[in-house]
mmCIF file of C-alpha atoms in Angstrom:
data_model
loop_
_atom_site.group_PDB
_atom_site.id
_atom_site.type_symbol
_atom_site.label_atom_id
_atom_site.label_comp_id
_atom_site.label_asym_id
_atom_site.label_seq_id
_atom_site.Cartn_x
_atom_site.Cartn_y
_atom_site.Cartn_z
ATOM 1 C CA ARG S 1 100.561 90.026 106.559
ATOM 2 C CA GLU S 2 103.284 88.133 108.419
ATOM 3 C CA THR S 3 105.130 87.789 105.208
ATOM 4 C CA LEU S 4 104.920 91.329 104.299
ATOM 5 C CA ALA S 5 105.971 92.329 107.732
ATOM 6 C CA ALA S 6 108.971 89.954 107.666
ATOM 7 C CA ILE S 7 110.113 91.234 104.224
ATOM 8 C CA GLU S 8 109.690 94.764 105.331
ATOM 9 C CA ALA S 9 111.651 94.144 108.474
ATOM 10 C CA LEU S 10 114.464 92.475 106.403
ATOM 11 C CA VAL S 11 114.886 95.291 103.918
ATOM 12 C CA ARG S 12 114.746 98.011 106.495
ATOM 13 C CA GLN S 13 117.733 96.573 108.280
ATOM 14 C CA GLN S 14 120.861 98.830 108.027
ATOM 15 C CA ASN S 15 122.814 95.977 106.588
ATOM 16 C CA ALA S 16 120.385 94.887 103.906
ATOM 17 C CA GLY S 17 121.531 94.955 100.405
ATOM 18 C CA ASP S 18 120.451 97.348 97.739
ATOM 19 C CA CYS S 19 118.857 94.385 95.952
ATOM 20 C CA VAL S 20 117.044 91.641 97.979
ATOM 21 C CA LEU S 21 116.155 88.385 95.863
ATOM 22 C CA PHE S 22 114.171 85.497 96.981
ATOM 23 C CA GLY S 23 114.190 82.100 95.328
ATOM 24 C CA GLU S 24 111.255 79.583 95.061
ATOM 25 C CA TYR S 25 110.500 76.048 95.974
ATOM 26 C CA ASP S 26 108.507 74.351 93.296
ATOM 27 C CA GLY S 27 107.783 71.221 95.192
ATOM 28 C CA ASN S 28 110.836 69.441 93.754
ATOM 29 C CA GLU S 29 113.823 71.626 93.852
ATOM 30 C CA ILE S 30 114.919 75.002 95.192
ATOM 31 C CA ILE S 31 115.088 77.807 92.679
ATOM 32 C CA SER S 32 117.735 80.231 93.918
ATOM 33 C CA PHE S 33 120.238 83.008 92.741
ATOM 34 C CA ASP S 34 123.211 80.703 93.330
ATOM 35 C CA ASP S 35 123.421 76.887 92.966
ATOM 36 C CA GLN S 36 122.376 75.272 96.181
ATOM 37 C CA VAL S 37 121.283 71.737 97.171
ATOM 38 C CA GLY S 38 119.326 72.801 100.192
ATOM 39 C CA ALA S 39 118.043 75.796 102.033
ATOM 40 C CA HIS S 40 116.175 76.983 105.255
ATOM 41 C CA GLY S 41 114.070 79.824 106.207
ATOM 42 C CA SER S 42 111.386 81.312 104.227
ATOM 43 C CA ALA S 43 109.037 84.251 103.826
ATOM 44 C CA GLY S 44 105.929 82.687 105.010
ATOM 45 C CA GLY S 45 104.598 79.543 106.445
ATOM 46 C CA ASP S 46 105.555 77.706 109.695
ATOM 47 C CA GLN S 47 109.075 79.236 109.356
ATOM 48 C CA VAL S 48 108.050 82.640 110.362
ATOM 49 C CA ARG S 49 106.232 81.449 113.540
ATOM 50 C CA PRO S 50 108.500 81.749 116.601
ATOM 51 C CA PHE S 51 109.428 78.584 118.613
ATOM 52 C CA ILE S 52 111.501 78.165 121.698
ATOM 53 C CA LEU S 53 112.353 75.231 123.993
ATOM 54 C CA ALA S 54 113.532 76.710 127.147
ATOM 55 C CA PRO S 55 114.000 76.054 130.722
ATOM 56 C CA GLN S 56 110.742 76.347 132.677
ATOM 57 C CA GLU S 57 112.559 78.868 134.978
ATOM 58 C CA LEU S 58 112.511 81.526 132.320
ATOM 59 C CA ARG S 59 108.835 81.825 132.615
ATOM 60 C CA LEU S 60 108.041 82.494 128.965
ATOM 61 C CA GLU S 61 104.615 81.004 128.835
ATOM 62 C CA ASP S 62 103.028 84.591 129.236
ATOM 63 C CA ALA S 63 105.390 86.281 126.831
ATOM 64 C CA VAL S 64 104.102 87.565 123.462
ATOM 65 C CA LEU S 65 106.135 86.033 120.831
ATOM 66 C CA GLN S 66 105.468 86.987 117.325
ATOM 67 C CA ASN S 67 109.039 86.673 115.788
ATOM 68 C CA ALA S 68 112.563 85.771 116.573
ATOM 69 C CA ARG S 69 113.314 89.265 117.918
ATOM 70 C CA ASP S 70 110.419 88.908 120.567
ATOM 71 C CA ILE S 71 112.019 85.654 121.711
ATOM 72 C CA HIS S 72 115.534 87.334 122.016
ATOM 73 C CA SER S 73 113.883 90.290 123.984
ATOM 74 C CA ALA S 74 112.019 87.967 126.157
ATOM 75 C CA VAL S 75 114.810 85.808 127.061
ATOM 76 C CA MET S 76 117.094 88.674 127.668
ATOM 77 C CA LEU S 77 114.678 90.288 129.958
ATOM 78 C CA ARG S 78 114.096 87.059 131.948
ATOM 79 C CA TYR S 79 117.882 86.578 132.368
ATOM 80 C CA ALA S 80 118.325 90.294 133.425
ATOM 81 C CA GLU S 81 115.477 89.882 135.954
ATOM 82 C CA ASN S 82 117.164 86.863 137.380
ATOM 83 C CA GLY S 83 120.688 88.241 137.489
#
């Protein structure tokens, strides 16, 4: 479900291409549309789980963080509250 939601959010963005292609990692090399030696990000696994290392003053321990947008919203809200 996380992967499907991430892909759906990606393709619904206004600036998403008419055709969205995903490569694959076969355990040895990255298979991609263009010739790459490395890559980051993915549709699934640990890379879709949000992570932030932030000052304790931001009080993010109770924030519901399910994706990168949630992190951005929570951080911006805390900064707005603290002026």
